Short mmCIF file of C-alpha atoms in Angstrom, two decimals:
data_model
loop_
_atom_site.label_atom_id
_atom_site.label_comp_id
_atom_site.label_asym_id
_atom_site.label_seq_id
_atom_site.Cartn_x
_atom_site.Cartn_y
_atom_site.Cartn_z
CA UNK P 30 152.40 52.35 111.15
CA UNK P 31 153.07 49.15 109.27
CA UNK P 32 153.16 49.20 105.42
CA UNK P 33 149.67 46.95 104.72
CA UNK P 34 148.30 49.39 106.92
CA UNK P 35 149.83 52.67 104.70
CA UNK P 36 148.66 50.68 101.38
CA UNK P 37 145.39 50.38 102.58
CA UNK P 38 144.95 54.47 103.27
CA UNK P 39 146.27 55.18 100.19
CA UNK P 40 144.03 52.70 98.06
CA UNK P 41 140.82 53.45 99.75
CA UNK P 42 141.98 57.63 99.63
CA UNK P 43 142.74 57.04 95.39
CA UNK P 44 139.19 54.96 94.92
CA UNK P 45 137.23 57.85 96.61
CA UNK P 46 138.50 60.13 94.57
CA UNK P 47 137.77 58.05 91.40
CA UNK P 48 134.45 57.46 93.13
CA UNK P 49 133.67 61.22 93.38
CA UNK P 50 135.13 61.57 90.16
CA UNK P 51 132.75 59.22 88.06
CA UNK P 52 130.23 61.10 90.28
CA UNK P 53 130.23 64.32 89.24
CA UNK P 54 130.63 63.79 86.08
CA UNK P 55 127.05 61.87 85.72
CA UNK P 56 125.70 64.41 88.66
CA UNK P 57 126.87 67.58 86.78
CA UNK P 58 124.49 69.95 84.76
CA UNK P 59 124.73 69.92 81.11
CA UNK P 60 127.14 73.36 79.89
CA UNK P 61 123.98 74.18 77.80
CA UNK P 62 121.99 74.15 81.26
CA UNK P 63 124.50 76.12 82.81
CA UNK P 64 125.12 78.61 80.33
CA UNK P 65 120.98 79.42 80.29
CA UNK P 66 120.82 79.79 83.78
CA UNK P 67 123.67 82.27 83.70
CA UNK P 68 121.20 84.44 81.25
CA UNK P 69 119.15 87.07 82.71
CA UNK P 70 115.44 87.02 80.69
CA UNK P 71 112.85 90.03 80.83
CA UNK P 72 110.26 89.04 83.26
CA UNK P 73 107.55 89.62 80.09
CA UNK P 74 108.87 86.28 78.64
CA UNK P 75 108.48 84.03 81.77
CA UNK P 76 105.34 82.15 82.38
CA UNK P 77 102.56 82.62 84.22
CA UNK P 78 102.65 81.83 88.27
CA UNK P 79 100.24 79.54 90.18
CA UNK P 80 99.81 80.67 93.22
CA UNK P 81 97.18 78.32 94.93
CA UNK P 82 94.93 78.37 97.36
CA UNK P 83 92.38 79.91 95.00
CA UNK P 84 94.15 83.13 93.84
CA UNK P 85 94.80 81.22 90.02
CA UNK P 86 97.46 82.63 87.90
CA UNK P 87 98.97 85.56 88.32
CA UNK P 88 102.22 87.04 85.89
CA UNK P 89 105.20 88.26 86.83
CA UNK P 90 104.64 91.91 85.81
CA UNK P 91 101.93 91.82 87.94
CA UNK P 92 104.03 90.48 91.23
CA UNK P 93 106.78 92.58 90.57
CA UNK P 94 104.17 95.77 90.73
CA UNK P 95 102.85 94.50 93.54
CA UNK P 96 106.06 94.30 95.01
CA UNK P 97 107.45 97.32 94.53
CA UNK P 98 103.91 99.19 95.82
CA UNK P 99 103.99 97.13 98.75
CA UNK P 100 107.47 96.60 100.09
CA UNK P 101 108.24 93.96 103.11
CA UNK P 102 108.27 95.96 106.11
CA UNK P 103 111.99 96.42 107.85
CA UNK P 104 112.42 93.99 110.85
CA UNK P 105 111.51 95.92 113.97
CA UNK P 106 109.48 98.64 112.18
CA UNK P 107 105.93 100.14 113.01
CA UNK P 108 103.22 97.71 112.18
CA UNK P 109 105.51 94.84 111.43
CA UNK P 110 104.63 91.89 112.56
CA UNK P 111 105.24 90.73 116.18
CA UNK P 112 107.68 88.06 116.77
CA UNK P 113 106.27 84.35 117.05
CA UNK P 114 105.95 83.09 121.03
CA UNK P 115 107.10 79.97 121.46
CA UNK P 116 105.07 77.34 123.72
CA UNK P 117 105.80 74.09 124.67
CA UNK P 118 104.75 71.72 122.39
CA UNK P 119 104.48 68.76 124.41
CA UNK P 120 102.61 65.52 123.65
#
């Protein structure tokens, strides 16, 4: 390996890392932003969900009781649903 060859790795390796540097730094999340995500809140204080498709707004008391009445069914249970068939979706 000739040295013009070894400079060149070595430049282009330093200005990718100065690159990815300058990078993150303007990509990152504010620490403020960070910090409030790491925050659990009580479900009472978060806003009201829209869930389309005409149901309206629903909160999330109301979707966690719903939830916890009516649990997912386990994968292979009783009355679960049946596994999707696949077809041949040709032209």
């Amino acid at each position: 390996m000739n040295r013009e060859s070894l400079l060149f790795c070595v430049g282009a390796l330093a200005l990718t890392v100065v690159v990815l540097a300058a990078g993150f730094g303007l990509a990152a999340l504010p620490p403020e932003t960070v910090a409030a995500a790491r925050r659990p809140v009580a479900a009472e204080t978060l806003p009201d969900v829209e869930l389309g498709g005409g149901f309206g707004t629903v909160t999330v008391i109301d979707l966690l009781g719903f939830y916890l009445e009516h649990p997912p069914a386990p994968a292979g249970a009783a009355g679960a649903a049946p596994a999707a068939t696949k077809r041949f979706g040709g032209c």
